[in-house]
Amino acid sequence: MKFNSESEHPTIAMDYAPGILSLIKLGLSNVNVKLFEELYNKNTAKNFTFSIYFKDNVLFKKEYIELGSSKICVLNFSIDDGARALYFYNSFIWLQQQNNLRFDRENTVKFGKVELVRETLIVADMVIFRTLSPIVVRQDQKIFLSYSENNAKLFNETLRINMKSRLQEEYSAEFLQMVDTLEFQPIKVKKVVSRNFGLFVEATKGSFVLKGNPVLLNLINQIGLGVKCGSGFGMIAN
């Protein structure tokens, strides 16, 4: 995805998730209106995740990001297998065929090559992951928790509650029982505070071990870990 700007030093807001999500929604609404309305006109769990990788060195300021010379970034998008995955893929193909898509008041974007990335099947019950976007864990829909040694038990309990809440609409009670043994163990993590849709969101990033049933770990690898994954959080890679 390449940004186009008339400015000599193009910038985007530090809170860039609304711009990314608006493009994703634009593509989906032009490919499958029914699915778009199901996801965004109802209180439906967003079981997908995305992250952004900037190709060049960028400068992170307090309120904005100054883009590098190429003005190119990679949008990573992941969803569980099935029909929805195909519709989202087609939505990115539709976006690729458009020119000068509006990103914000200052910038338009052009989508480049759309690539499918082959996943490695997880067969172990303990896997090392790293974050591609920070993990958000939320207690009682109000308090964001980042991992620390002092709150390890509470963090894991809340993480399991969050994952059950996301999965309960689409998965059986038997499947949800696998979440009961899900466990997050840090390797090297830190607290971060991200801007997201006008909110300051406390989150966790870094490397960690995730223990659980391999079937569940494969799903989490696809749809993201924690909450707010549909807004650009919780994308992980092994």
PDB file of C-alpha atoms in Angstrom:
ATOM      1  CA  MET A   1       0.000   0.000   0.000  1.00  0.00           C
ATOM      2  CA  LYS A   2       1.557   3.294  -1.096  1.00  0.00           C
ATOM      3  CA  PHE A   3       0.616   6.704   0.225  1.00  0.00           C
ATOM      4  CA  ASN A   4       0.345   9.617  -2.179  1.00  0.00           C
ATOM      5  CA  SER A   5       0.815  13.144  -0.896  1.00  0.00           C
ATOM      6  CA  GLU A   6       1.796  16.513  -2.307  1.00  0.00           C
ATOM      7  CA  SER A   7       3.732  17.294   0.864  1.00  0.00           C
ATOM      8  CA  GLU A   8       7.533  17.099   0.800  1.00  0.00           C
ATOM      9  CA  HIS A   9       7.414  15.293   4.148  1.00  0.00           C
ATOM     10  CA  PRO A  10       4.153  13.295   4.108  1.00  0.00           C
ATOM     11  CA  THR A  11       2.666  12.302   7.435  1.00  0.00           C
ATOM     12  CA  ILE A  12      -0.213  10.249   8.775  1.00  0.00           C
ATOM     13  CA  ALA A  13      -1.840  10.486  12.178  1.00  0.00           C
ATOM     14  CA  MET A  14      -0.443   8.366  14.996  1.00  0.00           C
ATOM     15  CA  ASP A  15      -4.018   7.098  15.296  1.00  0.00           C
ATOM     16  CA  TYR A  16      -4.085   5.609  11.790  1.00  0.00           C
ATOM     17  CA  ALA A  17      -6.365   2.620  12.484  1.00  0.00           C
ATOM     18  CA  PRO A  18      -9.558   4.475  11.419  1.00  0.00           C
ATOM     19  CA  GLY A  19      -8.041   5.114   7.990  1.00  0.00           C
ATOM     20  CA  ILE A  20      -7.018   1.478   7.540  1.00  0.00           C
ATOM     21  CA  LEU A  21     -10.340   0.139   8.754  1.00  0.00           C
ATOM     22  CA  SER A  22     -12.299   2.505   6.505  1.00  0.00           C
ATOM     23  CA  LEU A  23     -10.480   1.037   3.493  1.00  0.00           C
ATOM     24  CA  ILE A  24     -11.163  -2.529   4.635  1.00  0.00           C
ATOM     25  CA  LYS A  25     -14.846  -1.673   5.095  1.00  0.00           C
ATOM     26  CA  LEU A  26     -14.969   0.067   1.709  1.00  0.00           C
ATOM     27  CA  GLY A  27     -13.631  -3.011  -0.042  1.00  0.00           C
ATOM     28  CA  LEU A  28     -15.949  -5.405   1.764  1.00  0.00           C
ATOM     29  CA  SER A  29     -19.030  -3.236   1.173  1.00  0.00           C
ATOM     30  CA  ASN A  30     -18.357  -3.386  -2.571  1.00  0.00           C
ATOM     31  CA  VAL A  31     -17.873  -7.163  -2.591  1.00  0.00           C
ATOM     32  CA  ASN A  32     -20.432  -8.499  -0.117  1.00  0.00           C
ATOM     33  CA  VAL A  33     -22.992  -6.065   1.281  1.00  0.00           C
ATOM     34  CA  LYS A  34     -24.662  -8.762   3.395  1.00  0.00           C
ATOM     35  CA  LEU A  35     -21.428  -9.658   5.191  1.00  0.00           C
ATOM     36  CA  PHE A  36     -20.554  -5.984   5.618  1.00  0.00           C
ATOM     37  CA  GLU A  37     -23.911  -5.290   7.275  1.00  0.00           C
ATOM     38  CA  GLU A  38     -23.601  -8.387   9.458  1.00  0.00           C
ATOM     39  CA  LEU A  39     -20.214  -7.259  10.750  1.00  0.00           C
ATOM     40  CA  TYR A  40     -20.723  -3.511  11.009  1.00  0.00           C
ATOM     41  CA  ASN A  41     -24.449  -2.881  11.424  1.00  0.00           C
ATOM     42  CA  LYS A  42     -24.760  -5.424  14.238  1.00  0.00           C
ATOM     43  CA  ASN A  43     -22.803  -6.125  17.406  1.00  0.00           C
ATOM     44  CA  THR A  44     -20.894  -8.993  15.803  1.00  0.00           C
ATOM     45  CA  ALA A  45     -17.506 -10.268  16.975  1.00  0.00           C
ATOM     46  CA  LYS A  46     -14.752  -9.302  14.527  1.00  0.00           C
ATOM     47  CA  ASN A  47     -12.775 -12.527  14.291  1.00  0.00           C
ATOM     48  CA  PHE A  48      -9.987 -11.158  12.149  1.00  0.00           C
ATOM     49  CA  THR A  49      -6.950  -9.000  12.777  1.00  0.00           C
ATOM     50  CA  PHE A  50      -4.562  -6.717  10.917  1.00  0.00           C
ATOM     51  CA  SER A  51      -1.289  -4.894  11.386  1.00  0.00           C
ATOM     52  CA  ILE A  52       0.849  -2.369   9.526  1.00  0.00           C
ATOM     53  CA  TYR A  53       4.545  -2.645   8.690  1.00  0.00           C
ATOM     54  CA  PHE A  54       6.325   0.437   7.350  1.00  0.00           C
ATOM     55  CA  LYS A  55       8.901  -0.433   4.678  1.00  0.00           C
ATOM     56  CA  ASP A  56      11.232   2.517   5.332  1.00  0.00           C
ATOM     57  CA  ASN A  57      12.487   4.106   8.494  1.00  0.00           C
ATOM     58  CA  VAL A  58       9.719   6.372   9.714  1.00  0.00           C
ATOM     59  CA  LEU A  59       9.777   9.057  12.378  1.00  0.00           C
ATOM     60  CA  PHE A  60       7.292   8.624  15.192  1.00  0.00           C
ATOM     61  CA  LYS A  61       6.294  11.998  16.582  1.00  0.00           C
ATOM     62  CA  LYS A  62       3.829  12.718  19.372  1.00  0.00           C
ATOM     63  CA  GLU A  63       0.781  13.183  17.139  1.00  0.00           C
ATOM     64  CA  TYR A  64       1.858  11.882  13.738  1.00  0.00           C
ATOM     65  CA  ILE A  65       4.145   9.559  11.788  1.00  0.00           C
ATOM     66  CA  GLU A  66       6.465  10.990   9.154  1.00  0.00           C
ATOM     67  CA  LEU A  67       6.668   8.484   6.307  1.00  0.00           C
ATOM     68  CA  GLY A  68       9.881   7.299   4.687  1.00  0.00           C
ATOM     69  CA  SER A  69      10.960   8.087   1.147  1.00  0.00           C
ATOM     70  CA  SER A  70       9.084   5.208  -0.512  1.00  0.00           C
ATOM     71  CA  LYS A  71       5.839   6.022   1.344  1.00  0.00           C
ATOM     72  CA  ILE A  72       5.075   2.296   1.267  1.00  0.00           C
ATOM     73  CA  CYS A  73       3.650   0.165   4.043  1.00  0.00           C
ATOM     74  CA  VAL A  74       2.558  -3.465   4.181  1.00  0.00           C
ATOM     75  CA  LEU A  75      -0.929  -4.238   5.458  1.00  0.00           C
ATOM     76  CA  ASN A  76      -1.052  -7.693   7.046  1.00  0.00           C
ATOM     77  CA  PHE A  77      -4.550  -9.151   7.352  1.00  0.00           C
ATOM     78  CA  SER A  78      -5.512 -12.489   8.875  1.00  0.00           C
ATOM     79  CA  ILE A  79      -8.816 -14.318   9.318  1.00  0.00           C
ATOM     80  CA  ASP A  80      -9.901 -17.893  10.010  1.00  0.00           C
ATOM     81  CA  ASP A  81     -10.494 -20.242   7.098  1.00  0.00           C
ATOM     82  CA  GLY A  82     -13.825 -20.247   5.308  1.00  0.00           C
ATOM     83  CA  ALA A  83     -16.087 -18.201   3.075  1.00  0.00           C
ATOM     84  CA  ARG A  84     -15.367 -14.955   4.905  1.00  0.00           C
ATOM     85  CA  ALA A  85     -11.675 -15.295   4.097  1.00  0.00           C
ATOM     86  CA  LEU A  86     -12.527 -15.470   0.382  1.00  0.00           C
ATOM     87  CA  TYR A  87     -14.768 -12.405   0.584  1.00  0.00           C
ATOM     88  CA  PHE A  88     -12.088 -10.378   2.337  1.00  0.00           C
ATOM     89  CA  TYR A  89      -9.509 -11.512  -0.223  1.00  0.00           C
ATOM     90  CA  ASN A  90     -11.817 -10.366  -3.016  1.00  0.00           C
ATOM     91  CA  SER A  91     -12.314  -7.059  -1.211  1.00  0.00           C
ATOM     92  CA  PHE A  92      -8.554  -6.430  -1.283  1.00  0.00           C
ATOM     93  CA  ILE A  93      -8.484  -7.311  -4.983  1.00  0.00           C
ATOM     94  CA  TRP A  94     -11.235  -4.708  -5.482  1.00  0.00           C
ATOM     95  CA  LEU A  95      -9.197  -2.133  -3.564  1.00  0.00           C
ATOM     96  CA  GLN A  96      -6.155  -2.981  -5.685  1.00  0.00           C
ATOM     97  CA  GLN A  97      -8.121  -2.091  -8.815  1.00  0.00           C
ATOM     98  CA  GLN A  98      -8.976   1.401  -7.536  1.00  0.00           C
ATOM     99  CA  ASN A  99      -6.875   4.551  -7.814  1.00  0.00           C
ATOM    100  CA  ASN A 100      -6.369   7.334  -5.285  1.00  0.00           C
ATOM    101  CA  LEU A 101      -8.408   5.901  -2.446  1.00  0.00           C
ATOM    102  CA  ARG A 102      -8.922   8.502   0.254  1.00  0.00           C
ATOM    103  CA  PHE A 103      -7.039   7.688   3.470  1.00  0.00           C
ATOM    104  CA  ASP A 104      -7.310  11.001   5.310  1.00  0.00           C
ATOM    105  CA  ARG A 105      -7.541  14.701   4.499  1.00  0.00           C
ATOM    106  CA  GLU A 106      -3.945  14.854   3.292  1.00  0.00           C
ATOM    107  CA  ASN A 107      -3.289  11.467   1.709  1.00  0.00           C
ATOM    108  CA  THR A 108      -4.619   8.995  -0.804  1.00  0.00           C
ATOM    109  CA  VAL A 109      -3.383   5.432  -1.173  1.00  0.00           C
ATOM    110  CA  LYS A 110      -2.858   2.881  -3.910  1.00  0.00           C
ATOM    111  CA  PHE A 111      -2.903  -0.840  -3.146  1.00  0.00           C
ATOM    112  CA  GLY A 112      -0.131  -2.924  -4.678  1.00  0.00           C
ATOM    113  CA  LYS A 113       0.215  -6.676  -4.985  1.00  0.00           C
ATOM    114  CA  VAL A 114      -2.116  -8.820  -2.889  1.00  0.00           C
ATOM    115  CA  GLU A 115      -0.300 -11.932  -1.659  1.00  0.00           C
ATOM    116  CA  LEU A 116      -1.562 -15.020   0.140  1.00  0.00           C
ATOM    117  CA  VAL A 117       0.802 -16.162   2.895  1.00  0.00           C
ATOM    118  CA  ARG A 118       0.948 -19.864   3.663  1.00  0.00           C
ATOM    119  CA  GLU A 119       0.555 -20.635   7.361  1.00  0.00           C
ATOM    120  CA  THR A 120       2.525 -23.223   9.306  1.00  0.00           C
ATOM    121  CA  LEU A 121       0.205 -25.702  10.990  1.00  0.00           C
ATOM    122  CA  ILE A 122       0.613 -25.722  14.758  1.00  0.00           C
ATOM    123  CA  VAL A 123       0.748 -29.252  16.205  1.00  0.00           C
ATOM    124  CA  ALA A 124       2.346 -28.544  19.599  1.00  0.00           C
ATOM    125  CA  ASP A 125       0.569 -27.383  22.745  1.00  0.00           C
ATOM    126  CA  MET A 126       3.233 -24.784  23.504  1.00  0.00           C
ATOM    127  CA  VAL A 127       4.316 -22.228  20.871  1.00  0.00           C
ATOM    128  CA  ILE A 128       6.544 -19.152  20.887  1.00  0.00           C
ATOM    129  CA  PHE A 129       4.871 -16.107  19.325  1.00  0.00           C
ATOM    130  CA  ARG A 130       5.746 -12.471  18.741  1.00  0.00           C
ATOM    131  CA  THR A 131       3.371  -9.576  18.335  1.00  0.00           C
ATOM    132  CA  LEU A 132       2.839  -7.871  14.988  1.00  0.00           C
ATOM    133  CA  SER A 133       0.408  -5.519  16.712  1.00  0.00           C
ATOM    134  CA  PRO A 134      -0.008  -5.090  20.489  1.00  0.00           C
ATOM    135  CA  ILE A 135      -2.243  -7.423  22.507  1.00  0.00           C
ATOM    136  CA  VAL A 136      -5.197  -5.783  24.236  1.00  0.00           C
ATOM    137  CA  VAL A 137      -6.800  -7.388  27.280  1.00  0.00           C
ATOM    138  CA  ARG A 138      -9.815  -5.639  28.771  1.00  0.00           C
ATOM    139  CA  GLN A 139     -11.425  -6.186  32.156  1.00  0.00           C
ATOM    140  CA  ASP A 140     -15.165  -5.524  32.536  1.00  0.00           C
ATOM    141  CA  GLN A 141     -15.233  -3.586  29.234  1.00  0.00           C
ATOM    142  CA  LYS A 142     -13.472  -0.705  31.000  1.00  0.00           C
ATOM    143  CA  ILE A 143      -9.945  -1.352  32.267  1.00  0.00           C
ATOM    144  CA  PHE A 144      -7.147  -2.256  29.845  1.00  0.00           C
ATOM    145  CA  LEU A 145      -4.517  -4.601  31.300  1.00  0.00           C
ATOM    146  CA  SER A 146      -0.931  -4.925  30.143  1.00  0.00           C
ATOM    147  CA  TYR A 147       1.067  -7.908  31.375  1.00  0.00           C
ATOM    148  CA  SER A 148       3.317  -7.607  34.420  1.00  0.00           C
ATOM    149  CA  GLU A 149       4.697 -10.069  36.949  1.00  0.00           C
ATOM    150  CA  ASN A 150       2.328  -8.626  39.534  1.00  0.00           C
ATOM    151  CA  ASN A 151      -0.838  -9.303  37.541  1.00  0.00           C
ATOM    152  CA  ALA A 152       0.062 -12.533  35.711  1.00  0.00           C
ATOM    153  CA  LYS A 153      -2.886 -14.486  37.132  1.00  0.00           C
ATOM    154  CA  LEU A 154      -5.414 -11.695  36.514  1.00  0.00           C
ATOM    155  CA  PHE A 155      -4.042 -11.101  33.006  1.00  0.00           C
ATOM    156  CA  ASN A 156      -4.493 -14.769  32.050  1.00  0.00           C
ATOM    157  CA  GLU A 157      -7.949 -14.997  33.608  1.00  0.00           C
ATOM    158  CA  THR A 158      -9.088 -11.874  31.774  1.00  0.00           C
ATOM    159  CA  LEU A 159      -7.501 -13.019  28.511  1.00  0.00           C
ATOM    160  CA  ARG A 160      -9.486 -16.258  28.676  1.00  0.00           C
ATOM    161  CA  ILE A 161     -12.714 -14.350  29.348  1.00  0.00           C
ATOM    162  CA  ASN A 162     -11.980 -12.054  26.391  1.00  0.00           C
ATOM    163  CA  MET A 163     -11.332 -14.963  24.026  1.00  0.00           C
ATOM    164  CA  LYS A 164     -14.495 -16.805  25.089  1.00  0.00           C
ATOM    165  CA  SER A 165     -16.514 -13.654  24.488  1.00  0.00           C
ATOM    166  CA  ARG A 166     -15.128 -13.366  20.961  1.00  0.00           C
ATOM    167  CA  LEU A 167     -15.693 -17.025  20.087  1.00  0.00           C
ATOM    168  CA  GLN A 168     -19.037 -17.793  21.716  1.00  0.00           C
ATOM    169  CA  GLU A 169     -21.144 -16.680  18.723  1.00  0.00           C
ATOM    170  CA  GLU A 170     -19.478 -19.012  16.238  1.00  0.00           C
ATOM    171  CA  TYR A 171     -18.055 -21.925  18.227  1.00  0.00           C
ATOM    172  CA  SER A 172     -19.571 -24.681  20.357  1.00  0.00           C
ATOM    173  CA  ALA A 173     -19.493 -24.935  24.140  1.00  0.00           C
ATOM    174  CA  GLU A 174     -17.168 -27.920  23.745  1.00  0.00           C
ATOM    175  CA  PHE A 175     -14.749 -25.813  21.712  1.00  0.00           C
ATOM    176  CA  LEU A 176     -14.885 -22.987  24.253  1.00  0.00           C
ATOM    177  CA  GLN A 177     -13.755 -25.402  26.973  1.00  0.00           C
ATOM    178  CA  MET A 178     -10.330 -25.400  25.322  1.00  0.00           C
ATOM    179  CA  VAL A 179      -9.965 -21.746  26.267  1.00  0.00           C
ATOM    180  CA  ASP A 180      -9.992 -22.737  29.957  1.00  0.00           C
ATOM    181  CA  THR A 181      -6.434 -24.078  29.679  1.00  0.00           C
ATOM    182  CA  LEU A 182      -5.047 -21.261  27.516  1.00  0.00           C
ATOM    183  CA  GLU A 183      -2.012 -19.703  29.197  1.00  0.00           C
ATOM    184  CA  PHE A 184       0.170 -16.698  28.313  1.00  0.00           C
ATOM    185  CA  GLN A 185       3.784 -16.820  29.523  1.00  0.00           C
ATOM    186  CA  PRO A 186       6.085 -13.869  28.765  1.00  0.00           C
ATOM    187  CA  ILE A 187       9.538 -14.149  27.262  1.00  0.00           C
ATOM    188  CA  LYS A 188      10.287 -10.491  26.647  1.00  0.00           C
ATOM    189  CA  VAL A 189       7.257  -8.211  26.766  1.00  0.00           C
ATOM    190  CA  LYS A 190       6.584  -4.599  27.613  1.00  0.00           C
ATOM    191  CA  LYS A 191       3.684  -2.260  28.167  1.00  0.00           C
ATOM    192  CA  VAL A 192       2.783   0.124  25.352  1.00  0.00           C
ATOM    193  CA  VAL A 193       0.087   2.762  25.034  1.00  0.00           C
ATOM    194  CA  SER A 194      -1.413   3.020  21.543  1.00  0.00           C
ATOM    195  CA  ARG A 195      -3.739   5.558  19.981  1.00  0.00           C
ATOM    196  CA  ASN A 196      -6.850   3.909  18.571  1.00  0.00           C
ATOM    197  CA  PHE A 197     -10.028   5.685  17.477  1.00  0.00           C
ATOM    198  CA  GLY A 198      -9.313   8.555  19.850  1.00  0.00           C
ATOM    199  CA  LEU A 199      -8.588   6.328  22.846  1.00  0.00           C
ATOM    200  CA  PHE A 200      -5.317   5.704  24.646  1.00  0.00           C
ATOM    201  CA  VAL A 201      -5.168   1.910  24.821  1.00  0.00           C
ATOM    202  CA  GLU A 202      -2.809   0.127  27.208  1.00  0.00           C
ATOM    203  CA  ALA A 203      -1.478  -3.055  25.607  1.00  0.00           C
ATOM    204  CA  THR A 204       1.339  -5.617  25.576  1.00  0.00           C
ATOM    205  CA  LYS A 205       3.924  -6.272  22.879  1.00  0.00           C
ATOM    206  CA  GLY A 206       6.933  -8.548  22.538  1.00  0.00           C
ATOM    207  CA  SER A 207       7.621 -12.288  22.515  1.00  0.00           C
ATOM    208  CA  PHE A 208       5.834 -14.879  24.609  1.00  0.00           C
ATOM    209  CA  VAL A 209       4.810 -18.512  24.929  1.00  0.00           C
ATOM    210  CA  LEU A 210       1.197 -19.504  24.441  1.00  0.00           C
ATOM    211  CA  LYS A 211       0.098 -22.848  25.900  1.00  0.00           C
ATOM    212  CA  GLY A 212      -3.104 -24.565  24.871  1.00  0.00           C
ATOM    213  CA  ASN A 213      -4.798 -27.055  22.585  1.00  0.00           C
ATOM    214  CA  PRO A 214      -3.161 -26.895  19.123  1.00  0.00           C
ATOM    215  CA  VAL A 215      -6.581 -26.478  17.474  1.00  0.00           C
ATOM    216  CA  LEU A 216      -7.191 -23.347  19.550  1.00  0.00           C
ATOM    217  CA  LEU A 217      -3.654 -22.057  18.998  1.00  0.00           C
ATOM    218  CA  ASN A 218      -4.104 -22.349  15.226  1.00  0.00           C
ATOM    219  CA  LEU A 219      -7.323 -20.352  15.424  1.00  0.00           C
ATOM    220  CA  ILE A 220      -5.757 -17.635  17.598  1.00  0.00           C
ATOM    221  CA  ASN A 221      -2.859 -17.439  15.156  1.00  0.00           C
ATOM    222  CA  GLN A 222      -5.441 -16.635  12.467  1.00  0.00           C
ATOM    223  CA  ILE A 223      -7.843 -14.270  14.246  1.00  0.00           C
ATOM    224  CA  GLY A 224      -5.580 -12.613  16.810  1.00  0.00           C
ATOM    225  CA  LEU A 225      -5.138 -12.732  20.575  1.00  0.00           C
ATOM    226  CA  GLY A 226      -7.149 -10.597  22.986  1.00  0.00           C
ATOM    227  CA  VAL A 227      -9.756  -7.998  22.062  1.00  0.00           C
ATOM    228  CA  LYS A 228     -10.010  -5.108  19.573  1.00  0.00           C
ATOM    229  CA  CYS A 229      -8.359  -7.328  16.956  1.00  0.00           C
ATOM    230  CA  GLY A 230     -10.757  -6.018  14.330  1.00  0.00           C
ATOM    231  CA  SER A 231      -9.378  -2.539  15.056  1.00  0.00           C
ATOM    232  CA  GLY A 232      -5.762  -3.503  14.448  1.00  0.00           C
ATOM    233  CA  PHE A 233      -4.628  -5.200  17.656  1.00  0.00           C
ATOM    234  CA  GLY A 234      -3.622  -8.711  18.663  1.00  0.00           C
ATOM    235  CA  MET A 235      -1.939  -9.930  15.481  1.00  0.00           C
ATOM    236  CA  ILE A 236       0.732 -12.510  16.313  1.00  0.00           C
ATOM    237  CA  ALA A 237       3.203 -14.689  14.410  1.00  0.00           C
ATOM    238  CA  ASN A 238       5.127 -17.830  15.315  1.00  0.00           C
TER     239      ASN A 238
END
